[in-house]
């Protein structure tokens, strides 16, 4: 276990002697047994300043001693191990690399001044056993976090044999099947089946796209619950009253998921299935009647875009929604939406548990932005990328057909640039791709405008693709939010169009600029074949998860396998394009664009 490999360079100050114990784990540090390893540090530092530790998992206990006073501080730093951890120690001015078993020692007086930091590190007790204990602790904590909530956590329910069959006209045999564990894999998923979340062992944090749990890039098996039908279920189909709600904006594939949820519920034997109209609003708006759903009604809805149930942003408070669930007797709720919708679904799950209601809440992640954590992709994304090709191709044709033609295409992507990146890479026609995660400058020798001029001089034309959330720091803020609480964005597409025209006009260089905004066209369409398959499997597995007794979960695809995630884990933060990832590097290789993040 390599702990704190940094020596802090400090110029003048007063000597402190302090000892602290470090436990490299992520959660509930004060409840963990302190691991071996005591580190004694002697160094000089400036008064009334701060020292910061970066990339350390946690500081469990810190004691600071002084000739006339002593301060004891106990804290835990959790959740995001990449955040900077600061504590009340004076005067750090950066740090430098230090070998694992390096030793610094120097006698020092009560108020001696020195330009260097002096440290004594006792690392003899930090051995392989401790490292294994540390990795085992992380693995156990990960397993606890990713174990899906279950109805038996609250209710002492005995399971019954599953009523699901791959052939709906042929019910499963009697209870004898439950004793044939060796045959469960033919139809059912075992309760203990798990899927590995991460499959790459990075050798170094400097490796492209590296996601490391510590500076040594140690690898632990991070298992998540496999999705699918179980041999035992916790709801009798006769008692189930299921409801489906679609929230947020439109997305290709909504009708596909609705259809598969209804079909799978009917195969289990559920008769009471209803659709809630216009998102969460349908729970408390008395003018919006529920829609009775059946195989006959949903049979062909996947042939159309949009949502049979309608969508809306925002909604009533959690208490009102749960009141509606109680009133209607709903005990299975399927929620289709993005991060905000899932946050609402998790709040509903918590409120139902608080009230002692036997209700399961299952989410299906919906966003064309592909910005939900931990998943390979979300449904609607592939269709949006494919639909964007028409706009990009049109911009390319316009640019190539005009003298000094420049085509600008704005695509969706409020906080993440996955659509713009993938659409640019797929088309092979984009010269510049701008996304929210990578800042850029318009002006200067390394700016976007100068590069467009270079493209006109060398190629005769240029095509630029920009995500709607890119470059917002260059625009005036709107200072308003939508019904979901998302900040309203200034129009980067129009801004680029105006800036490009002005730039070339001022330089007396002819330029024919065409701007295309297919924003809503790429989401208001029918799902393509890839998304159609994804929607079908997600919808079916949502029902399997509900009958298996899981609640407060969402279903997703991970390493090409379908899994159940506890909702809090996927909504902790939005998923963004990693500028150091291989996919972004591939996009840059395709476009050939320079680094616009400098004015030099």
PDB file of N, CA and C in Angstrom, residues 35-91:
ATOM      1  N   UNK A  35      -6.263   0.798   9.613  1.00  0.00           N
ATOM      2  CA  UNK A  35      -5.275  -0.119   9.081  1.00  0.00           C
ATOM      3  C   UNK A  35      -3.893   0.213   9.636  1.00  0.00           C
ATOM      4  N   UNK A  36      -2.968  -0.695   9.396  1.00  0.00           N
ATOM      5  CA  UNK A  36      -1.625  -0.502   9.918  1.00  0.00           C
ATOM      6  C   UNK A  36      -0.937   0.658   9.207  1.00  0.00           C
ATOM      7  N   UNK A  37       0.086   1.200   9.859  1.00  0.00           N
ATOM      8  CA  UNK A  37       0.876   2.238   9.212  1.00  0.00           C
ATOM      9  C   UNK A  37       0.745   3.570   9.898  1.00  0.00           C
ATOM     10  N   UNK A  38       1.734   3.976  10.643  1.00  0.00           N
ATOM     11  CA  UNK A  38       1.748   5.271  11.294  1.00  0.00           C
ATOM     12  C   UNK A  38       2.836   6.104  10.636  1.00  0.00           C
ATOM     13  N   UNK A  39       2.496   7.310  10.265  1.00  0.00           N
ATOM     14  CA  UNK A  39       3.416   8.156   9.533  1.00  0.00           C
ATOM     15  C   UNK A  39       3.704   9.410  10.349  1.00  0.00           C
ATOM     16  N   UNK A  40       4.958   9.658  10.611  1.00  0.00           N
ATOM     17  CA  UNK A  40       5.344  10.841  11.374  1.00  0.00           C
ATOM     18  C   UNK A  40       6.006  11.830  10.436  1.00  0.00           C
ATOM     19  N   UNK A  41       5.551  13.054  10.492  1.00  0.00           N
ATOM     20  CA  UNK A  41       6.054  14.082   9.596  1.00  0.00           C
ATOM     21  C   UNK A  41       6.584  15.257  10.405  1.00  0.00           C
ATOM     22  N   UNK A  42       7.778  15.740  10.059  1.00  0.00           N
ATOM     23  CA  UNK A  42       8.313  16.965  10.625  1.00  0.00           C
ATOM     24  C   UNK A  42       8.493  17.938   9.467  1.00  0.00           C
ATOM     25  N   UNK A  43       7.838  19.073   9.520  1.00  0.00           N
ATOM     26  CA  UNK A  43       8.133  20.058   8.486  1.00  0.00           C
ATOM     27  C   UNK A  43       7.800  21.456   8.933  1.00  0.00           C
ATOM     28  N   UNK A  44       8.390  22.381   8.219  1.00  0.00           N
ATOM     29  CA  UNK A  44       8.192  23.788   8.531  1.00  0.00           C
ATOM     30  C   UNK A  44       7.177  24.374   7.575  1.00  0.00           C
ATOM     31  N   UNK A  45       6.384  25.295   8.061  1.00  0.00           N
ATOM     32  CA  UNK A  45       5.333  25.814   7.207  1.00  0.00           C
ATOM     33  C   UNK A  45       4.877  27.189   7.681  1.00  0.00           C
ATOM     34  N   UNK A  46       4.183  27.882   6.806  1.00  0.00           N
ATOM     35  CA  UNK A  46       3.713  29.219   7.101  1.00  0.00           C
ATOM     36  C   UNK A  46       2.455  29.177   7.950  1.00  0.00           C
ATOM     37  N   UNK A  47       2.323  30.109   8.865  1.00  0.00           N
ATOM     38  CA  UNK A  47       1.154  30.164   9.730  1.00  0.00           C
ATOM     39  C   UNK A  47      -0.073  30.637   8.951  1.00  0.00           C
ATOM     40  N   UNK A  48      -1.252  30.166   9.390  1.00  0.00           N
ATOM     41  CA  UNK A  48      -2.547  30.636   8.895  1.00  0.00           C
ATOM     42  C   UNK A  48      -2.723  30.403   7.399  1.00  0.00           C
ATOM     43  N   UNK A  49      -2.142  29.340   6.896  1.00  0.00           N
ATOM     44  CA  UNK A  49      -2.395  28.927   5.518  1.00  0.00           C
ATOM     45  C   UNK A  49      -2.977  27.516   5.541  1.00  0.00           C
ATOM     46  N   UNK A  50      -3.043  26.907   4.372  1.00  0.00           N
ATOM     47  CA  UNK A  50      -3.592  25.561   4.297  1.00  0.00           C
ATOM     48  C   UNK A  50      -2.668  24.664   3.495  1.00  0.00           C
ATOM     49  N   UNK A  51      -2.714  23.393   3.841  1.00  0.00           N
ATOM     50  CA  UNK A  51      -2.030  22.400   3.020  1.00  0.00           C
ATOM     51  C   UNK A  51      -3.095  21.497   2.412  1.00  0.00           C
ATOM     52  N   UNK A  52      -2.923  21.074   1.181  1.00  0.00           N
ATOM     53  CA  UNK A  52      -3.933  20.269   0.492  1.00  0.00           C
ATOM     54  C   UNK A  52      -3.323  18.962   0.013  1.00  0.00           C
ATOM     55  N   UNK A  53      -4.054  17.893   0.228  1.00  0.00           N
ATOM     56  CA  UNK A  53      -3.672  16.601  -0.337  1.00  0.00           C
ATOM     57  C   UNK A  53      -4.540  16.337  -1.544  1.00  0.00           C
ATOM     58  N   UNK A  54      -3.940  15.954  -2.648  1.00  0.00           N
ATOM     59  CA  UNK A  54      -4.706  15.649  -3.847  1.00  0.00           C
ATOM     60  C   UNK A  54      -4.617  14.160  -4.153  1.00  0.00           C
ATOM     61  N   UNK A  55      -5.713  13.618  -4.672  1.00  0.00           N
ATOM     62  CA  UNK A  55      -5.792  12.230  -5.080  1.00  0.00           C
ATOM     63  C   UNK A  55      -5.556  11.262  -3.934  1.00  0.00           C
ATOM     64  N   UNK A  56      -5.869  11.648  -2.711  1.00  0.00           N
ATOM     65  CA  UNK A  56      -5.849  10.726  -1.590  1.00  0.00           C
ATOM     66  C   UNK A  56      -7.271  10.347  -1.248  1.00  0.00           C
ATOM     67  N   UNK A  57      -7.508   9.073  -0.987  1.00  0.00           N
ATOM     68  CA  UNK A  57      -8.876   8.613  -0.771  1.00  0.00           C
ATOM     69  C   UNK A  57      -9.498   9.216   0.474  1.00  0.00           C
ATOM     70  N   UNK A  58      -8.743   9.311   1.575  1.00  0.00           N
ATOM     71  CA  UNK A  58      -9.362   9.827   2.789  1.00  0.00           C
ATOM     72  C   UNK A  58      -8.336  10.101   3.861  1.00  0.00           C
ATOM     73  N   UNK A  59      -8.636  11.022   4.724  1.00  0.00           N
ATOM     74  CA  UNK A  59      -7.854  11.234   5.939  1.00  0.00           C
ATOM     75  C   UNK A  59      -8.774  10.914   7.108  1.00  0.00           C
ATOM     76  N   UNK A  60      -8.435   9.876   7.860  1.00  0.00           N
ATOM     77  CA  UNK A  60      -9.332   9.430   8.912  1.00  0.00           C
ATOM     78  C   UNK A  60      -9.096  10.164  10.220  1.00  0.00           C
ATOM     79  N   UNK A  61      -7.846  10.407  10.558  1.00  0.00           N
ATOM     80  CA  UNK A  61      -7.590  11.059  11.845  1.00  0.00           C
ATOM     81  C   UNK A  61      -6.332  11.897  11.711  1.00  0.00           C
ATOM     82  N   UNK A  62      -6.363  13.074  12.274  1.00  0.00           N
ATOM     83  CA  UNK A  62      -5.226  13.985  12.177  1.00  0.00           C
ATOM     84  C   UNK A  62      -4.978  14.632  13.531  1.00  0.00           C
ATOM     85  N   UNK A  63      -3.744  14.593  13.992  1.00  0.00           N
ATOM     86  CA  UNK A  63      -3.373  15.263  15.235  1.00  0.00           C
ATOM     87  C   UNK A  63      -2.233  16.220  14.947  1.00  0.00           C
ATOM     88  N   UNK A  64      -2.401  17.454  15.338  1.00  0.00           N
ATOM     89  CA  UNK A  64      -1.393  18.480  15.101  1.00  0.00           C
ATOM     90  C   UNK A  64      -0.857  18.943  16.448  1.00  0.00           C
ATOM     91  N   UNK A  65       0.462  18.895  16.627  1.00  0.00           N
ATOM     92  CA  UNK A  65       1.047  19.313  17.890  1.00  0.00           C
ATOM     93  C   UNK A  65       1.870  20.575  17.749  1.00  0.00           C
ATOM     94  N   UNK A  66       1.911  21.381  18.792  1.00  0.00           N
ATOM     95  CA  UNK A  66       2.686  22.616  18.802  1.00  0.00           C
ATOM     96  C   UNK A  66       3.261  22.789  20.199  1.00  0.00           C
ATOM     97  N   UNK A  67       4.239  23.638  20.354  1.00  0.00           N
ATOM     98  CA  UNK A  67       4.888  23.799  21.640  1.00  0.00           C
ATOM     99  C   UNK A  67       3.928  24.284  22.725  1.00  0.00           C
ATOM    100  N   UNK A  68       2.922  25.046  22.366  1.00  0.00           N
ATOM    101  CA  UNK A  68       2.020  25.615  23.367  1.00  0.00           C
ATOM    102  C   UNK A  68       0.574  25.174  23.211  1.00  0.00           C
ATOM    103  N   UNK A  69       0.237  24.514  22.121  1.00  0.00           N
ATOM    104  CA  UNK A  69      -1.153  24.118  21.913  1.00  0.00           C
ATOM    105  C   UNK A  69      -1.225  22.850  21.093  1.00  0.00           C
ATOM    106  N   UNK A  70      -2.347  22.216  21.127  1.00  0.00           N
ATOM    107  CA  UNK A  70      -2.545  20.990  20.368  1.00  0.00           C
ATOM    108  C   UNK A  70      -3.953  20.986  19.799  1.00  0.00           C
ATOM    109  N   UNK A  71      -4.043  20.569  18.556  1.00  0.00           N
ATOM    110  CA  UNK A  71      -5.338  20.530  17.870  1.00  0.00           C
ATOM    111  C   UNK A  71      -5.583  19.120  17.379  1.00  0.00           C
ATOM    112  N   UNK A  72      -6.751  18.583  17.678  1.00  0.00           N
ATOM    113  CA  UNK A  72      -7.123  17.253  17.181  1.00  0.00           C
ATOM    114  C   UNK A  72      -8.312  17.389  16.273  1.00  0.00           C
ATOM    115  N   UNK A  73      -8.217  16.799  15.112  1.00  0.00           N
ATOM    116  CA  UNK A  73      -9.273  16.938  14.103  1.00  0.00           C
ATOM    117  C   UNK A  73      -9.575  15.578  13.516  1.00  0.00           C
ATOM    118  N   UNK A  74     -10.836  15.177  13.556  1.00  0.00           N
ATOM    119  CA  UNK A  74     -11.259  13.916  12.944  1.00  0.00           C
ATOM    120  C   UNK A  74     -12.302  14.208  11.893  1.00  0.00           C
ATOM    121  N   UNK A  75     -12.047  13.764  10.696  1.00  0.00           N
ATOM    122  CA  UNK A  75     -13.008  13.966   9.612  1.00  0.00           C
ATOM    123  C   UNK A  75     -12.926  12.796   8.645  1.00  0.00           C
ATOM    124  N   UNK A  76     -13.921  12.669   7.831  1.00  0.00           N
ATOM    125  CA  UNK A  76     -13.860  11.680   6.758  1.00  0.00           C
ATOM    126  C   UNK A  76     -14.150  12.383   5.446  1.00  0.00           C
ATOM    127  N   UNK A  77     -13.418  12.002   4.433  1.00  0.00           N
ATOM    128  CA  UNK A  77     -13.598  12.577   3.110  1.00  0.00           C
ATOM    129  C   UNK A  77     -13.987  11.429   2.192  1.00  0.00           C
ATOM    130  N   UNK A  78     -15.183  11.497   1.636  1.00  0.00           N
ATOM    131  CA  UNK A  78     -15.677  10.377   0.870  1.00  0.00           C
ATOM    132  C   UNK A  78     -16.247  10.834  -0.451  1.00  0.00           C
ATOM    133  N   UNK A  79     -16.999   9.939  -1.072  1.00  0.00           N
ATOM    134  CA  UNK A  79     -17.763  10.160  -2.303  1.00  0.00           C
ATOM    135  C   UNK A  79     -16.858  10.297  -3.518  1.00  0.00           C
ATOM    136  N   UNK A  80     -16.109  11.387  -3.627  1.00  0.00           N
ATOM    137  CA  UNK A  80     -15.319  11.607  -4.826  1.00  0.00           C
ATOM    138  C   UNK A  80     -13.847  11.658  -4.458  1.00  0.00           C
ATOM    139  N   UNK A  81     -13.143  10.587  -4.727  1.00  0.00           N
ATOM    140  CA  UNK A  81     -11.751  10.507  -4.307  1.00  0.00           C
ATOM    141  C   UNK A  81     -10.860  11.419  -5.112  1.00  0.00           C
ATOM    142  N   UNK A  82     -11.352  12.017  -6.145  1.00  0.00           N
ATOM    143  CA  UNK A  82     -10.516  12.899  -6.943  1.00  0.00           C
ATOM    144  C   UNK A  82     -10.526  14.339  -6.440  1.00  0.00           C
ATOM    145  N   UNK A  83     -11.413  14.619  -5.492  1.00  0.00           N
ATOM    146  CA  UNK A  83     -11.473  15.991  -5.022  1.00  0.00           C
ATOM    147  C   UNK A  83     -10.247  16.301  -4.170  1.00  0.00           C
ATOM    148  N   UNK A  84      -9.928  17.565  -4.048  1.00  0.00           N
ATOM    149  CA  UNK A  84      -8.799  17.994  -3.234  1.00  0.00           C
ATOM    150  C   UNK A  84      -9.196  17.972  -1.772  1.00  0.00           C
ATOM    151  N   UNK A  85      -8.354  17.366  -0.967  1.00  0.00           N
ATOM    152  CA  UNK A  85      -8.621  17.267   0.459  1.00  0.00           C
ATOM    153  C   UNK A  85      -7.720  18.251   1.189  1.00  0.00           C
ATOM    154  N   UNK A  86      -8.303  19.179   1.889  1.00  0.00           N
ATOM    155  CA  UNK A  86      -7.540  20.218   2.562  1.00  0.00           C
ATOM    156  C   UNK A  86      -7.739  20.120   4.065  1.00  0.00           C
ATOM    157  N   UNK A  87      -6.697  20.381   4.821  1.00  0.00           N
ATOM    158  CA  UNK A  87      -6.787  20.349   6.267  1.00  0.00           C
ATOM    159  C   UNK A  87      -6.002  21.512   6.848  1.00  0.00           C
ATOM    160  N   UNK A  88      -6.215  21.771   8.140  1.00  0.00           N
ATOM    161  CA  UNK A  88      -5.655  22.958   8.770  1.00  0.00           C
ATOM    162  C   UNK A  88      -4.159  22.816   9.072  1.00  0.00           C
ATOM    163  N   UNK A  89      -3.362  22.706   8.059  1.00  0.00           N
ATOM    164  CA  UNK A  89      -1.912  22.676   8.229  1.00  0.00           C
ATOM    165  C   UNK A  89      -1.331  23.787   7.370  1.00  0.00           C
ATOM    166  N   UNK A  90      -0.500  24.632   7.915  1.00  0.00           N
ATOM    167  CA  UNK A  90      -0.051  25.821   7.201  1.00  0.00           C
ATOM    168  C   UNK A  90       0.827  25.539   6.000  1.00  0.00           C
ATOM    169  N   UNK A  91       0.666  26.364   4.975  1.00  0.00           N
ATOM    170  CA  UNK A  91       1.655  26.737   3.983  1.00  0.00           C
ATOM    171  C   UNK A  91       2.189  25.772   2.980  1.00  0.00           C
TER     172      UNK A  91
END
